[in-house]
Amino acid sequence: MARADELAAHSEQPGGLTRVSLSPEYRAASERVMGWMREAGMTARLDAIGNVAGRYEGERAGLPCLMLGSHLDTVRDAGRYDGMLGVICAIECVQALHSAGRRLPFAIEVLGFTDEEGVRFGVTLLGSRALAGTLDPALLEAKDRNGMTMAEALRGFGLDPARIGTAARSRGELLAYAELHIEQGPVLEAEGLPVGVVTAINGYTRMRVSIEGTAGHAGTVPMALRRDALAAAAECVLAVERAAASEPEVVATVGRLEALPGAINVIPGGARFTVDVRAPDDARRLRAAARIEKEISSICARRGVALASERTQEQGVTACSPWLIERLARAVEGEGLRVRRLPSGAGHDGMALQTIADIGMLFVRCANGISHNPAEAIRAADAAAGARVLLRFIEEFRPRELQ
Ligand code: HGY
Ligand code: MN
Ligand code: MN
C-alpha cells in the first residue's frame, strides 16, 4: 500500500495523479520500481520503448519465463491502483521467493508496461504491443497534445526510436502471462469477494470525430442561419448514448469533447470528440459502432455541417486461456477463497500479449467498483489476498507441456 502511495506522488498534476508515458514523472516512477525489483533479487532495465523489465532467474540461467506485471502509466486524474497494484504485487511475490532462497524450474519476469492507457498519443497498449512485436512503426509519428511525436518523446527519454523493434520478445521466451489488476467494476464487492478470475477481456472500438460548421458572432447570427458545430456534436453525444442502450451489455462513452475556437461569444465553427464502444461480444459491439456512425452522419447532414469520423482502434474480445483460468482458480481455492469467474469490461495489456503467450488475469476487489477516478480504493487485506493467490499460482505453476 505504501508503495502505491509512493508511486502516486510521481505525477504531472498538482494534488492528483496523472502520469503519461515517457514523461519525467514516468521516469521517476520507473527508477523507483527498478529499485524495488533489484531489492527483490531481480535484474531490472528499461526496454526500447520504456517498459520496466525485471527478471528473476529460475533454477538455471536463461530459462523461459512466466511473465507477470501490469502498467505504470495512468489516465488523467487517476486512481493509484489501476496498473500499479499488479506490478507491486508481482514484485512482492518475487521478493518472497528471493527471501526464501527459492528458485523455480522457470524464470519470472515482471513488466511495468508504459502507455497501456493511450492517454499521451491516443493509442493504447503501446508498451505491450512493442513487447509482442506488433507495434506499427507509423505510430512513432503520432503526436501528443503539445504536438510532440512519440519518436521525439522517446529521444527525450534517452531512447532510440530506431531500436523499437528490440523490445519484441518471441513466443518461445514466455510460458504464460498473468496479470493481477483491480476489477474496476462492482461485481466482487457486491458478492463480498476479495478476488476473482477473469474469463475474457471485452473488445473495444475507438473513434475520433470532428465536425466543421461556421464560426460566427454569438450576438448577430439568427438561430436559423447557424451551422453550430458544438450543437451538432451535443446531439451526437446523445445518439452515442442511445445506440449503446439499445444493445445488451454494450457500453459507449464520449470521454473528450472540444469546442473550437472555444470563446464565449463565438458560435463554435468546429467540434471534436472521441467515442469508446465496448462489449463482451464482437458482433454486438460492431453493430453498435455502425449504428453510432450512421446516426452521427445523418445528424450532421440534417444540420448542414461537415463530418470527419475515423476508427482509431479496434480490438476484439480477448479470451483468457482455460488452463490459466483453472490454475488461477486452483490458487484461489488453495487460499481458502471462493472462485468467481467474471469478464473484464476494462482493457488490459493481455490483449496485446495474447499474440505471443496464453494469458490469465486475477482481479482484486475495489471500493464501489470505482476506477479512473482519484476515489479508487482497495483494502490492504484484499491486496494481500491477491498477492497470496498470485504467489501460490506462481509456486504451483508448471509449463503446460510438463503437466
Ligand atoms: O481503457 C481501458 O479499458 C483501460 O483502462 N486502458
Ligand atoms: Mn485504466
Ligand atoms: Mn489498467
Coordinates of C-alpha atoms in Angstrom, one line a residue, residues 11-397:
S11 CA 2.5 13.0 -11.2
E12 CA 2.4 16.0 -13.5
Q13 CA -0.9 17.0 -11.8
P14 CA -0.6 19.1 -8.6
G15 CA -2.9 17.4 -5.9
G16 CA -3.8 14.5 -8.2
L17 CA -2.3 11.6 -10.2
T18 CA -1.6 11.9 -13.9
R19 CA 1.5 10.1 -15.3
V20 CA 1.7 9.7 -19.0
S21 CA 4.3 7.6 -20.8
L22 CA 7.9 8.9 -21.4
S23 CA 7.4 11.8 -19.0
P24 CA 9.7 12.9 -16.2
E25 CA 7.2 11.5 -13.8
Y26 CA 7.2 8.2 -15.6
R27 CA 11.0 8.2 -15.5
A28 CA 10.9 8.8 -11.7
A29 CA 8.3 6.0 -11.1
S30 CA 10.3 3.6 -13.3
E31 CA 13.5 4.3 -11.4
R32 CA 11.7 3.6 -8.1
V33 CA 10.2 0.3 -9.5
M34 CA 13.6 -0.9 -10.8
G35 CA 15.0 -0.3 -7.3
W36 CA 12.3 -2.4 -5.7
M37 CA 12.9 -5.1 -8.4
R38 CA 16.7 -5.2 -7.6
E39 CA 16.0 -5.4 -3.9
A40 CA 13.8 -8.5 -4.7
G41 CA 16.8 -10.2 -6.3
M42 CA 15.9 -9.3 -9.9
T43 CA 17.8 -7.6 -12.7
A44 CA 15.9 -4.6 -13.9
R45 CA 16.1 -2.5 -17.1
L46 CA 14.1 -0.2 -19.4
D47 CA 13.4 -1.8 -22.7
A48 CA 13.5 0.1 -26.1
I49 CA 10.0 1.7 -25.6
G50 CA 10.4 2.4 -21.9
N51 CA 8.8 -0.7 -20.3
V52 CA 10.3 -1.6 -17.0
A53 CA 11.5 -5.2 -17.3
G54 CA 12.5 -7.1 -14.2
R55 CA 13.8 -10.7 -14.3
Y56 CA 14.3 -13.4 -11.6
E57 CA 16.2 -16.4 -12.9
G58 CA 15.0 -19.9 -12.4
E59 CA 17.0 -23.0 -11.3
R60 CA 19.5 -22.2 -14.1
A61 CA 20.0 -19.0 -16.2
G62 CA 18.2 -18.4 -19.4
L63 CA 15.0 -20.4 -18.8
P64 CA 11.7 -19.4 -20.5
C65 CA 9.7 -17.1 -18.1
L66 CA 6.3 -16.9 -16.5
M67 CA 5.6 -13.2 -17.2
L68 CA 3.7 -11.1 -14.7
G69 CA 3.1 -7.4 -14.4
S70 CA 0.8 -4.6 -15.4
H71 CA 1.1 -0.9 -16.5
L72 CA 2.8 2.1 -14.8
D73 CA 1.2 4.9 -16.8
T74 CA -2.2 6.3 -15.7
V75 CA -5.2 8.2 -17.1
R76 CA -5.7 11.8 -16.2
D77 CA -6.7 12.4 -12.6
A78 CA -6.3 8.7 -11.9
G79 CA -6.6 6.3 -9.1
R80 CA -3.3 4.9 -7.6
Y81 CA -4.0 1.2 -8.0
D82 CA -5.0 0.8 -11.7
G83 CA -1.9 -0.8 -13.1
M84 CA 0.4 -0.1 -10.2
L85 CA -1.1 -2.8 -8.0
G86 CA -0.3 -5.6 -10.4
V87 CA 3.4 -4.5 -10.7
I88 CA 3.8 -4.1 -6.9
C89 CA 2.1 -7.4 -6.1
A90 CA 4.3 -9.3 -8.7
I91 CA 7.4 -7.8 -7.1
E92 CA 6.2 -8.8 -3.7
C93 CA 5.8 -12.4 -4.9
V94 CA 9.4 -12.4 -6.3
Q95 CA 10.6 -10.8 -3.0
A96 CA 9.0 -13.7 -1.1
L97 CA 10.8 -16.3 -3.3
H98 CA 14.1 -14.4 -3.1
S99 CA 13.9 -14.1 0.7
A100 CA 13.3 -17.9 0.9
G101 CA 16.1 -18.5 -1.5
R102 CA 13.7 -20.3 -3.8
R103 CA 14.4 -20.9 -7.5
L104 CA 11.7 -22.4 -9.8
P105 CA 12.0 -24.5 -13.0
F106 CA 11.3 -21.3 -15.0
A107 CA 12.3 -17.7 -14.8
I108 CA 9.9 -15.0 -13.6
E109 CA 9.7 -11.6 -15.4
V110 CA 7.8 -8.7 -14.0
L111 CA 6.8 -6.0 -16.6
G112 CA 5.8 -2.4 -15.8
F113 CA 4.3 -1.5 -19.1
T114 CA 4.4 2.0 -20.5
D115 CA 1.4 3.6 -22.2
E116 CA -1.3 1.0 -21.6
E117 CA -3.9 3.8 -21.3
G118 CA -3.1 5.6 -24.5
V119 CA -3.5 9.0 -22.9
R120 CA -0.4 10.6 -24.4
F121 CA -0.6 9.6 -28.0
G122 CA -4.3 8.5 -28.3
V123 CA -3.4 4.8 -28.9
T124 CA -3.5 2.2 -26.1
L125 CA -1.2 -0.8 -25.3
L126 CA 1.9 0.8 -26.9
G127 CA 4.4 -0.9 -24.4
S128 CA 2.8 -4.3 -24.5
R129 CA 2.4 -4.2 -28.3
A130 CA 6.1 -3.3 -28.7
L131 CA 6.9 -6.3 -26.4
A132 CA 4.6 -8.5 -28.6
G133 CA 6.3 -7.2 -31.7
T134 CA 3.0 -5.9 -33.1
L135 CA 3.6 -2.2 -32.7
D136 CA 3.0 -0.3 -36.0
P137 CA 6.2 1.8 -36.6
A138 CA 4.0 4.5 -38.1
L139 CA 2.8 5.3 -34.6
L140 CA 6.3 6.8 -33.9
E141 CA 4.8 9.8 -35.8
A142 CA 1.7 10.0 -33.5
K143 CA 1.6 13.4 -31.7
D144 CA 0.8 14.3 -28.1
R145 CA -1.4 17.3 -27.2
N146 CA 1.7 19.5 -27.5
G147 CA 2.5 18.3 -31.0
M148 CA 5.5 16.2 -29.9
T149 CA 5.8 12.9 -31.8
M150 CA 6.4 9.6 -30.0
A151 CA 9.8 9.4 -31.7
E152 CA 10.8 12.8 -30.2
A153 CA 9.4 11.7 -26.8
L154 CA 11.5 8.5 -26.9
R155 CA 14.6 10.5 -27.8
G156 CA 13.8 13.0 -25.0
F157 CA 13.6 10.0 -22.7
G158 CA 17.0 8.8 -23.7
L159 CA 15.7 6.0 -26.0
D160 CA 16.4 5.5 -29.7
P161 CA 13.1 5.2 -31.8
A162 CA 15.0 3.2 -34.4
R163 CA 15.6 0.4 -31.8
I164 CA 11.8 0.0 -31.0
G165 CA 12.0 -3.4 -32.6
T166 CA 14.4 -4.7 -30.0
A167 CA 11.7 -4.6 -27.4
A168 CA 9.9 -7.5 -29.1
R169 CA 10.0 -10.9 -27.4
S170 CA 9.4 -14.2 -29.1
R171 CA 6.7 -16.7 -28.1
G172 CA 9.3 -19.3 -27.0
E173 CA 10.5 -17.0 -24.3
L174 CA 7.1 -16.8 -22.4
L175 CA 5.4 -19.8 -20.8
A176 CA 2.4 -17.6 -20.0
Y177 CA 1.4 -14.1 -19.0
A178 CA -0.6 -13.5 -15.8
E179 CA -1.7 -10.1 -14.6
L180 CA -3.2 -9.0 -11.2
H181 CA -5.4 -5.9 -11.6
I182 CA -8.2 -4.2 -9.7
E183 CA -11.6 -5.2 -11.0
Q184 CA -12.6 -1.6 -11.8
G185 CA -16.2 -2.8 -11.5
P186 CA -18.8 -3.6 -8.8
V187 CA -19.1 -7.4 -9.0
L188 CA -16.6 -8.6 -6.4
E189 CA -17.8 -6.0 -3.9
A190 CA -21.4 -6.9 -4.5
E191 CA -20.7 -10.6 -3.8
G192 CA -18.3 -9.9 -0.9
L193 CA -15.3 -11.5 -2.6
P194 CA -11.7 -10.2 -2.3
V195 CA -10.6 -11.8 -5.7
G196 CA -11.9 -13.0 -9.0
V197 CA -10.6 -14.9 -12.0
V198 CA -11.0 -13.2 -15.4
T199 CA -12.6 -15.2 -18.2
A200 CA -12.2 -12.7 -21.1
I201 CA -11.4 -9.1 -21.8
N202 CA -14.2 -7.1 -23.6
G203 CA -13.4 -5.8 -27.0
Y204 CA -13.4 -2.1 -27.9
T205 CA -13.8 0.3 -30.9
R206 CA -12.4 3.8 -30.5
M207 CA -13.3 6.7 -32.8
R208 CA -12.2 10.2 -33.3
V209 CA -14.9 12.6 -34.7
S210 CA -14.6 16.2 -35.9
I211 CA -17.4 18.4 -37.1
E212 CA -16.9 21.6 -39.2
G213 CA -19.7 24.2 -39.1
T214 CA -19.4 28.0 -39.4
A215 CA -17.9 30.2 -36.7
G216 CA -19.8 33.4 -36.2
H217 CA -20.7 36.3 -33.9
A218 CA -22.8 34.9 -31.0
G219 CA -24.8 38.1 -30.9
T220 CA -25.7 38.7 -34.6
V221 CA -26.3 35.4 -36.4
P222 CA -30.0 34.4 -36.3
M223 CA -30.6 30.8 -35.0
A224 CA -32.0 29.6 -38.3
L225 CA -28.8 30.7 -40.2
R226 CA -26.3 29.0 -37.9
R227 CA -24.1 26.0 -38.6
D228 CA -23.2 25.4 -35.0
A229 CA -20.6 22.5 -34.8
L230 CA -21.0 22.1 -31.0
A231 CA -24.8 21.9 -31.0
A232 CA -24.4 19.2 -33.7
A233 CA -21.8 17.4 -31.5
A234 CA -24.1 17.6 -28.5
E235 CA -26.8 15.8 -30.4
C236 CA -24.3 13.2 -31.5
V237 CA -23.3 12.6 -27.9
L238 CA -26.9 11.7 -27.0
A239 CA -27.0 9.4 -30.1
V240 CA -24.0 7.6 -28.9
E241 CA -25.7 7.0 -25.5
R242 CA -28.9 5.8 -27.2
A243 CA -27.1 3.4 -29.5
A244 CA -25.3 1.7 -26.6
A245 CA -28.5 1.5 -24.6
S246 CA -30.2 -0.3 -27.5
E247 CA -27.8 -3.4 -27.2
P248 CA -27.5 -5.5 -24.1
E249 CA -24.1 -5.3 -22.3
V250 CA -22.8 -2.7 -24.8
V251 CA -21.3 0.5 -23.3
A252 CA -20.3 3.6 -25.2
T253 CA -18.6 6.8 -23.9
V254 CA -17.8 10.2 -25.2
G255 CA -14.8 11.0 -23.0
R256 CA -13.5 14.1 -24.7
L257 CA -15.4 17.0 -26.3
E258 CA -13.8 20.2 -27.6
A259 CA -15.5 23.3 -28.9
L260 CA -13.4 25.4 -31.3
P261 CA -12.3 28.2 -31.2
G262 CA -13.8 28.0 -27.6
A263 CA -14.8 31.6 -26.9
I264 CA -17.9 32.7 -25.1
N265 CA -19.1 35.0 -27.8
V266 CA -18.2 32.8 -30.9
I267 CA -20.5 30.3 -32.4
P268 CA -18.4 27.1 -32.5
G269 CA -17.2 26.6 -36.0
G270 CA -15.6 23.3 -35.0
A271 CA -16.2 20.5 -32.5
R272 CA -14.1 17.4 -31.8
F273 CA -15.0 14.3 -29.7
T274 CA -13.9 10.8 -29.0
V275 CA -16.1 7.6 -28.9
D276 CA -15.2 4.4 -26.9
V277 CA -17.6 1.4 -27.5
R278 CA -17.1 -1.9 -25.6
A279 CA -18.9 -5.2 -25.4
P280 CA -18.3 -8.9 -24.4
D281 CA -19.5 -9.9 -27.9
D282 CA -17.8 -8.5 -31.0
A283 CA -20.9 -8.7 -33.3
R284 CA -22.9 -6.6 -30.8
R285 CA -20.1 -4.1 -30.5
L286 CA -19.7 -3.7 -34.2
R287 CA -23.4 -3.3 -34.7
A288 CA -23.5 -0.5 -32.1
A289 CA -20.4 1.2 -33.6
A290 CA -22.0 1.1 -37.1
R291 CA -25.3 2.5 -35.7
I292 CA -23.3 5.3 -34.0
E293 CA -21.6 6.2 -37.3
K294 CA -24.9 6.2 -39.1
E295 CA -26.7 8.4 -36.6
I296 CA -23.8 10.9 -36.4
S297 CA -23.7 11.2 -40.2
S298 CA -27.5 11.8 -40.5
I299 CA -27.4 14.4 -37.7
C300 CA -24.6 16.3 -39.5
A301 CA -26.3 16.0 -42.9
R302 CA -29.6 17.4 -41.4
R303 CA -27.7 20.3 -39.8
G304 CA -25.6 21.0 -42.8
V305 CA -22.2 20.7 -41.0
A306 CA -19.2 18.7 -42.4
L307 CA -18.3 15.4 -40.6
A308 CA -15.0 13.6 -40.5
S309 CA -15.1 10.4 -38.4
E310 CA -12.4 7.6 -38.2
R311 CA -12.0 4.5 -36.2
T312 CA -8.6 4.9 -34.4
Q313 CA -8.5 1.5 -32.7
E314 CA -10.4 -1.8 -32.9
Q315 CA -9.7 -4.8 -30.6
G316 CA -11.8 -7.9 -30.4
V317 CA -12.8 -9.8 -27.3
T318 CA -9.6 -11.4 -25.8
A319 CA -10.3 -14.8 -24.1
C320 CA -8.1 -15.8 -21.2
S321 CA -6.7 -19.4 -21.7
P322 CA -8.8 -22.1 -19.9
W323 CA -5.7 -23.8 -18.5
L324 CA -4.6 -20.5 -16.8
I325 CA -8.2 -19.8 -15.6
E326 CA -8.1 -23.2 -14.0
R327 CA -4.6 -22.7 -12.4
L328 CA -5.7 -19.3 -11.0
A329 CA -8.9 -20.8 -9.8
R330 CA -7.0 -23.6 -8.0
A331 CA -4.7 -21.0 -6.4
V332 CA -7.8 -19.0 -5.2
E333 CA -9.2 -22.3 -3.7
G334 CA -5.8 -23.0 -2.2
E335 CA -6.1 -19.7 -0.3
G336 CA -9.5 -20.8 1.1
L337 CA -11.4 -18.3 -1.1
R338 CA -14.5 -18.8 -3.2
V339 CA -13.8 -18.8 -7.0
R340 CA -15.7 -16.3 -9.0
R341 CA -15.1 -16.2 -12.8
L342 CA -16.0 -12.9 -14.5
P343 CA -15.3 -10.9 -17.7
S344 CA -13.3 -7.7 -17.7
G345 CA -15.1 -4.6 -19.0
A346 CA -11.8 -2.7 -19.0
G347 CA -8.9 -3.3 -21.4
H348 CA -5.6 -4.6 -20.3
D349 CA -2.1 -5.4 -21.6
G350 CA -3.0 -9.0 -22.0
M351 CA -4.9 -8.0 -25.2
A352 CA -1.6 -7.3 -26.8
L353 CA 0.4 -10.1 -25.2
Q354 CA -2.1 -12.8 -26.4
T355 CA -0.3 -12.9 -29.7
I356 CA 2.9 -14.3 -28.1
A357 CA 1.5 -16.0 -24.9
D358 CA -1.5 -17.5 -23.3
I359 CA -2.9 -15.0 -20.8
G360 CA -4.6 -15.2 -17.4
M361 CA -5.8 -12.4 -15.1
L362 CA -6.6 -12.2 -11.4
F363 CA -9.0 -9.4 -10.2
V364 CA -8.8 -7.7 -6.8
R365 CA -11.9 -6.1 -5.3
C366 CA -12.0 -2.2 -5.4
A367 CA -14.3 0.0 -3.4
N368 CA -17.7 0.6 -5.2
G369 CA -16.1 -0.6 -8.4
I370 CA -14.7 3.0 -8.8
S371 CA -11.7 3.5 -11.1
H372 CA -10.2 6.1 -13.4
N373 CA -11.1 8.4 -10.5
P374 CA -9.0 9.6 -7.5
A375 CA -11.5 7.9 -5.3
E376 CA -10.2 4.5 -6.5
A377 CA -9.6 2.5 -3.3
I378 CA -8.7 -1.1 -2.1
R379 CA -8.4 -2.7 1.3
A380 CA -4.9 -3.8 2.3
A381 CA -6.4 -7.2 3.2
D382 CA -7.6 -7.6 -0.4
A383 CA -4.3 -6.6 -1.8
A384 CA -2.7 -9.3 0.5
A385 CA -5.2 -11.9 -0.6
G386 CA -4.5 -11.1 -4.3
A387 CA -0.7 -11.3 -3.7
R388 CA -1.0 -14.6 -1.8
V389 CA -3.1 -16.1 -4.6
L390 CA -0.6 -14.9 -7.1
L391 CA 2.3 -16.4 -5.2
R392 CA 0.5 -19.7 -4.8
F393 CA -0.2 -19.6 -8.6
I394 CA 3.5 -19.0 -9.3
E395 CA 4.8 -21.7 -6.9
E396 CA 2.3 -24.3 -8.4
F397 CA 2.9 -23.1 -12.0

